[in-house]
Structures are given as C-alpha cells and as structure tokens.
Amino acid sequence: MISVEQHLTRILETVKVIRPFEQGVLDAQGCVLAEDVTARGSLPGFTNSAMDGYAVHAADVVGASAEHPVVLPVVNDIAAGNTNALSLAQGQTMRIMTGAPMPRGADAVVVVENTDGGVVKVAIRAASVVGQHVREVGEDVEEGVVVLRRGTLLGPGQIALLAASGVSRVRVVPRPRVVVISTGDELVEVGQKPGFGQIVDSNSVMLTAAVTSVGATPYRVGGVADDARTLMDTLEGQLVRADAIITTGGVSMGAFDTVKEVLSRVGTVQFDKVAMRPGMPQGFGVLGDDEVPVFTLPGNPVSALVSFHVFVAPALRAMAGRPEPSFPPGYVPAVAAESFRSVPGKMEFVRVILDDDRARLAGGQGSHMLGALAAADALAVIPPDVVEVDEGDSLECLPLLGRDGQ
Amino acid sequence: MISVEQHLTRILETVKVIRPFEQGVLDAQGCVLAEDVTARGSLPGFTNSAMDGYAVHAADVVGASAEHPVVLPVVNDIAAGNTNALSLAQGQTMRIMTGAPMPRGADAVVVVENTDGGVVKVAIRAASVVGQHVREVGEDVEEGVVVLRRGTLLGPGQIALLAASGVSRVRVVPRPRVVVISTGDELVEVGQKPGFGQIVDSNSVMLTAAVTSVGATPYRVGGVADDARTLMDTLEGQLVRADAIITTGGVSMGAFDTVKEVLSRVGTVQFDKVAMRPGMPQGFGVLGDDEVPVFTLPGNPVSALVSFHVFVAPALRAMAGRPEPSFPPGYVPAVAAESFRSVPGKMEFVRVILDDDRARLAGGQGSHMLGALAAADALAVIPPDVVEVDEGDSLECLPLLGRDGQ
C-alpha cells in the first residue's frame, strides 16, 4: 500500500509539459505561453486624444473660464480612424474624438463638456495644460518590449494585449488531448436500456466531462469489452491522438480484470493499492514510443471521479504548463456540520454539501453511490490518521469540478 | 448619472432565462436543468457484488476463520456483464467479480483476500453476515424518483447520474449565444498592421474570450465601420442567431458615435452615464421582436472588460438560469499592499495583482492601458464614497475571468 502523496508524486515526476504549438491568439485562450512575446508595435501606436473635445495649443487657452471663454476657429474635424497626419496652427483648434490622432503642434485636448460645442468656432470655457487628455505614443507599451512572459496563462485581457500589440499567433502549450476508455462486458451505451447484469457506461461520459472541466480536450472512446486483444488494439489505435489516456475498470483483484492483465504485460504501467477511500486500486505508467501517460482508474464511478480529481487533474494541469501547487491543490476550508467516522490508515474523500462553509454529508458514501456524488459540492479530505470527525471540526475540501459551470 | 447598482438592476430585470432546449447529456455540460429529471431505472439495476470474491449463503460460513476455514465447492464463475440469472444452492459457492449480478439465494460475498482463491473448491477463512459486500437493487437510486431537480447545474457527477439512471437527453437552458461587434473606422483586423490613426481590433477578440470564460457561446463579428446603415444592417442580420449582442465603441460624447446614434433612434436602448471608473458611458436595451438584450460597452479596452465583468457576466449567468448573487457577485477579500487615491463619487475598479491576499496596483490605470490589465489578477472595487485607500485597508476584489484557465 502506498500513500496518496507517493502515487501523485510518481505521476507528476513522469508527465511532461506538452510540446508547444503555434496558435492564433483567440484559439490560445486558456493555454500557457511557451515563449516571451515582444510587442510588434507601440501602444498607443500614435499620439491620440483620450476624450471627445477640441485639440488645442495649451498656450492658447491659458486663463479660459466660463466667464471669460476663449473663442477659437474650428478648422477641422478629426474622427477616430482618420489616417491623415494633420497640423494645428497656433490660434486654431480642431474638433477631435476619443482615439483620434492628435494633429501635429497640438499639445492638449479640451473636453467637449468645457466648451459650447461649436463646429465653426468654439468657446472654450476652461484652461488646459500641456498633455491634458492626450495619450502619448508608447505610454502603455513600447514596441519591442516583452509584453507577456513565457508561462503566462492567456485569458481575455492577455489575448487583448497580444492582439493590440500586433501579435496574431503565439507559441503556447496546447490543451492536452485525453482519450477516455471505459472497460467491461457489462457496459451498454448511453441511451440503451441495460438488461439484467448490465449497466449504462456512465463512467466514460463522466470522465469526458471532467476532462473538459480542467480545460483539456477529451476524446471519448466509450466502452470496450473485457477482451485483452480488443483492449490492446484500442489502446494502440488511440495512442496517435492522445497526450494522455484514461481507462476505468478492470484494475481490481478480479479474475477478469483486463486492463491490469493487458498493461501488466507491457511492463511500463505499475499497479498499486493506494491508501485512500474510495479509489484504492490505481495504475499509472506510460505507453508507446511517445511515452503517453496512462491512468487506469477504478471502475466504481465515485472512485473514478475522486481519482480524477486527486491524480489526473493535477497531471493534466502540469502537462498544460500551468503552475500547480503540490498536494493538496486548491483546498477550501470548511467546518463539519455533523460528526462522522473515517476509515483509519486511509485518506478518505467524503462527498459533502457546502452551505457557506458548513459541510454536511451528501448521502450514501459507497463507491457506487452516484446519487450522493451528484448532490455534493466538494470532497472533504480526511487524513489517514483521523478516525472521527466531530461537528465543528475544521475540514479541508476539494471543490468538485463543474460547480462553476465550466 | 446613475449608480452601478441601478444600471445592473435594470439589466437583470430585463434579461430572461433562455428558452429550454433538449440536449444529449454530454452536450448539456455546464447547463442548468429546465425540468425535474426522473430515473428511468434503479441504481443498481440488479443486486450485485461490491467486491471480487465468492457469493455464499452467509449461514454456510458461520464460524469460518483462518484456523478453521470452511471449504465449499465452486460451481460457477460470475463476471461483470454476465447476463444469466443464476441460482446458488445451499452449501455451494460461486466466484463473483465486482459489479456482477448476485445469484439467486446468495446473500453475502466473501472477499477474495479472505479465501485461498480456489476455483474448484474454495477455503473460506472468515465469517460473513447477510448483505455483506452486496449492493441491493435501488439502494443508490430507485426507478421513478426525481434524481435531479430543475435548476441544477450539470457537471461531471450530475451527467454521470443522469446517464446511469437511463436518461440520455434532458431539457436544459442552453448556453447563451452572444454576438460580439466592435465599432470604429480606426479598426483593422487582428494580424494586419495598423497604419497611422488605426488600431488593431483587440476588443472583439477580448470580449469573445470573455464570453467563452463565462460558459456562453460567442460569435465574433469583429469590427464594423462607423456608418449608421452598415451598423444597423449588421445588427439586424445578427439578431437571428443572438441571445444577446455586445458592442464596443461609439457610445461616448463624440460627434461620430454611431452606436449611440443608431440605437437611440430605435428607442429601446437607453444610454446612461454610470458612476464608475473606468466604464462611465453605458447603454443597454433590447432589439427586435425577440427582445434580444444589447449591451453597448465603451470602446476603451479596459472600460470594455470591466463593463463585461460588472454588467454582462451577471446577465449572461442569469440568462443561463444560474442563480446569481446580487451585486457584488463573487468578491474575494484582500488587503491593500500600498496606498492609492480613488475618484470621489464613482465606483472605481482598480487593476490589482494579488500576492496571496495582498493587492498591489498592476500599473497604469488609464482606461486604455492594456499592459496593466493583462498583468492584473483582479479588480479591486472601491466604493464611491472612498477617496483614499491606505496600505493595510481591506479590499473587495472581483477576480478577472480566465485566471483559472477557462
């Protein structure tokens, strides 16, 4: 029996960051930059007005006030998108819109609210100072500087900065492509009515959704029969498109545990009992020339999803180049709303419903109990040396994927 | 001038939950159920073994121990997926795997670890009790009960429960389809080099990513010139596929603010100054027979993204049927790591970098400053009556979308 930390450490020491790939900036959302990115142009790219108003020589409006407005001729209109380089002579003004290029010579903008809004001549009712309401070229970003560093996660703001700086394609760590295979002669496809002895293949659907929830790209193969040849062929066929493979089922102590039988022969996948509940039987290793990581999760649905949270999600994040805290990742604190017992010597993952920070049991805790799993908000993580949790005790909880709608 | 709360309230009172649609369970990930869902079958659907071992009559193994094993003939093997209804006579046993149907008559399972693993006859080394390691039909979910209620957000666990209960399609609130339009003669498409007076259309890229980040489906139209006819035609053409429309630009005090010009004529969109910085010029209303909500955001990129967080994201969540706390939504607490001033009379959204719970300014706070926006983790929300924030003051922060890689 090995500990949860030992199994996770072995996984995180094995998986590698996926080879970077060039993508359009919009397709790179949720990915991590694999390179420092340099601005191809300055921001702003030209000196422009920060407001709607009138471009002036500040010296011309010294002393302007509501009582003593300065009246100047309006010699032009400059809209945003005006691509002509204009010049403003002393003693004149031009109407100018937000984002429009400042005419040469002008050094300030008087906002329209401080004028009479005239279009032939304008009464300016407030003084201005040099640089007021003017955005200088390069004041946000200078051409040639590094705008985003390797390792940056790209969200809306980062993507906007890249695009605005003239960068349309970037090298990023791609989203991991994850093949999901469930195994077992008992499985029927979603939508089919299971006969006696059969069950719907809900595991591959669940794990496909879980892969999506961590920002990776799932390929759902679905149910494969308990036949060594079929399973091996399926695995080999899927390797070409997989950055990782997840299987469920067939890893326990049974006489027909095909996954264990097939992958034990290959020699690169190791099967362990991990001191956790649910989820004790775990396997992990690599397959093929590209050393594709393979996670063989237990077949009980609750065990499979808990295993995904504890082992697969951190591995997929690491493969995507995201910084991942060591175990435990992303815990939220809570308080036990009721007392319950925990199994000694194993890390227990208890399905709980969070009411603010109060955690109560979500229902039946059997590893096949989907009802309680679906009602739960989080997994309360009970360390191996704790056998009894009392009402009011502090808990660390791992939020279940998908609670935020992703 | 209206307050942020007033503008948001008007928006949330106007938008409606999108009409439900039937979808496959896997496609329904991230959606909210529009109906109570009833189990089409029980879980488990048949009484089965919870472990790998031997099905027995518990009465036959009373008093079994390591020293005094009970030896029984093994008359059959039952694998998971065995669809035959078998019967176990008194004084016999069958080897049985996890998930395999219990034979009629058997009332307990002895785990393989408590036996010698025999295949013709087996030495049983521990007693058992009726029901041990047996999963009774319906103990997780009974056929006909409501497994998930209307309003439930569907994540991996909920989707698994639906599939396992025999439900393959469900009525859900679909993801909002959101058309993103940026306006302005100054815009050039991403990847093109802007000339003098031009800028890259980074706003539509940014807002498209932001729409994705809240789990909605974006349609990026991109830049539309400042021409009333073109803009109106574009809006009308997009209405057919839009649950909502977002525009940026053209809503300020300028002489060529086309969005304001066009939509003011229509009469159903209202333009307001909102007491916030950045983001003061805001417009909101509905368009077309289907009363599609239209958000007209300012054109400055920081203003646009802040407006999205504050007004559009809560509206899209409401349209998707998700429960949304009233304003402020989803704040995280922080402590100011430095002192700074805030504008009086306006709610200020300050771009900050969070180092644990310490918030420091991300850089230049101008509404055109994409560099600081891209460096920021969150918006510190400074109420209108606060003009000075001191180091050590408590802050409420709105995490920026995309910081978790979605």
Short mmCIF file of N, CA and C in Angstrom, two decimals, chain B residues 154 209 216 285 357:
data_model
loop_
_atom_site.label_atom_id
_atom_site.label_comp_id
_atom_site.label_asym_id
_atom_site.label_seq_id
_atom_site.Cartn_x
_atom_site.Cartn_y
_atom_site.Cartn_z
N LEU B 154 -25.24 21.22 -14.40
CA LEU B 154 -24.76 19.89 -14.76
C LEU B 154 -23.24 19.86 -14.94
N ALA B 209 -13.32 36.14 -25.98
CA ALA B 209 -12.72 35.28 -24.95
C ALA B 209 -13.48 35.40 -23.63
N ALA B 216 -20.60 30.89 -22.07
CA ALA B 216 -21.53 31.19 -23.16
C ALA B 216 -20.81 30.96 -24.49
N GLY B 285 -30.39 47.81 -23.66
CA GLY B 285 -31.79 47.74 -24.06
C GLY B 285 -32.04 46.45 -24.81
N ASP B 357 -3.23 37.36 -0.30
CA ASP B 357 -4.36 38.29 -0.18
C ASP B 357 -3.90 39.75 -0.24
#
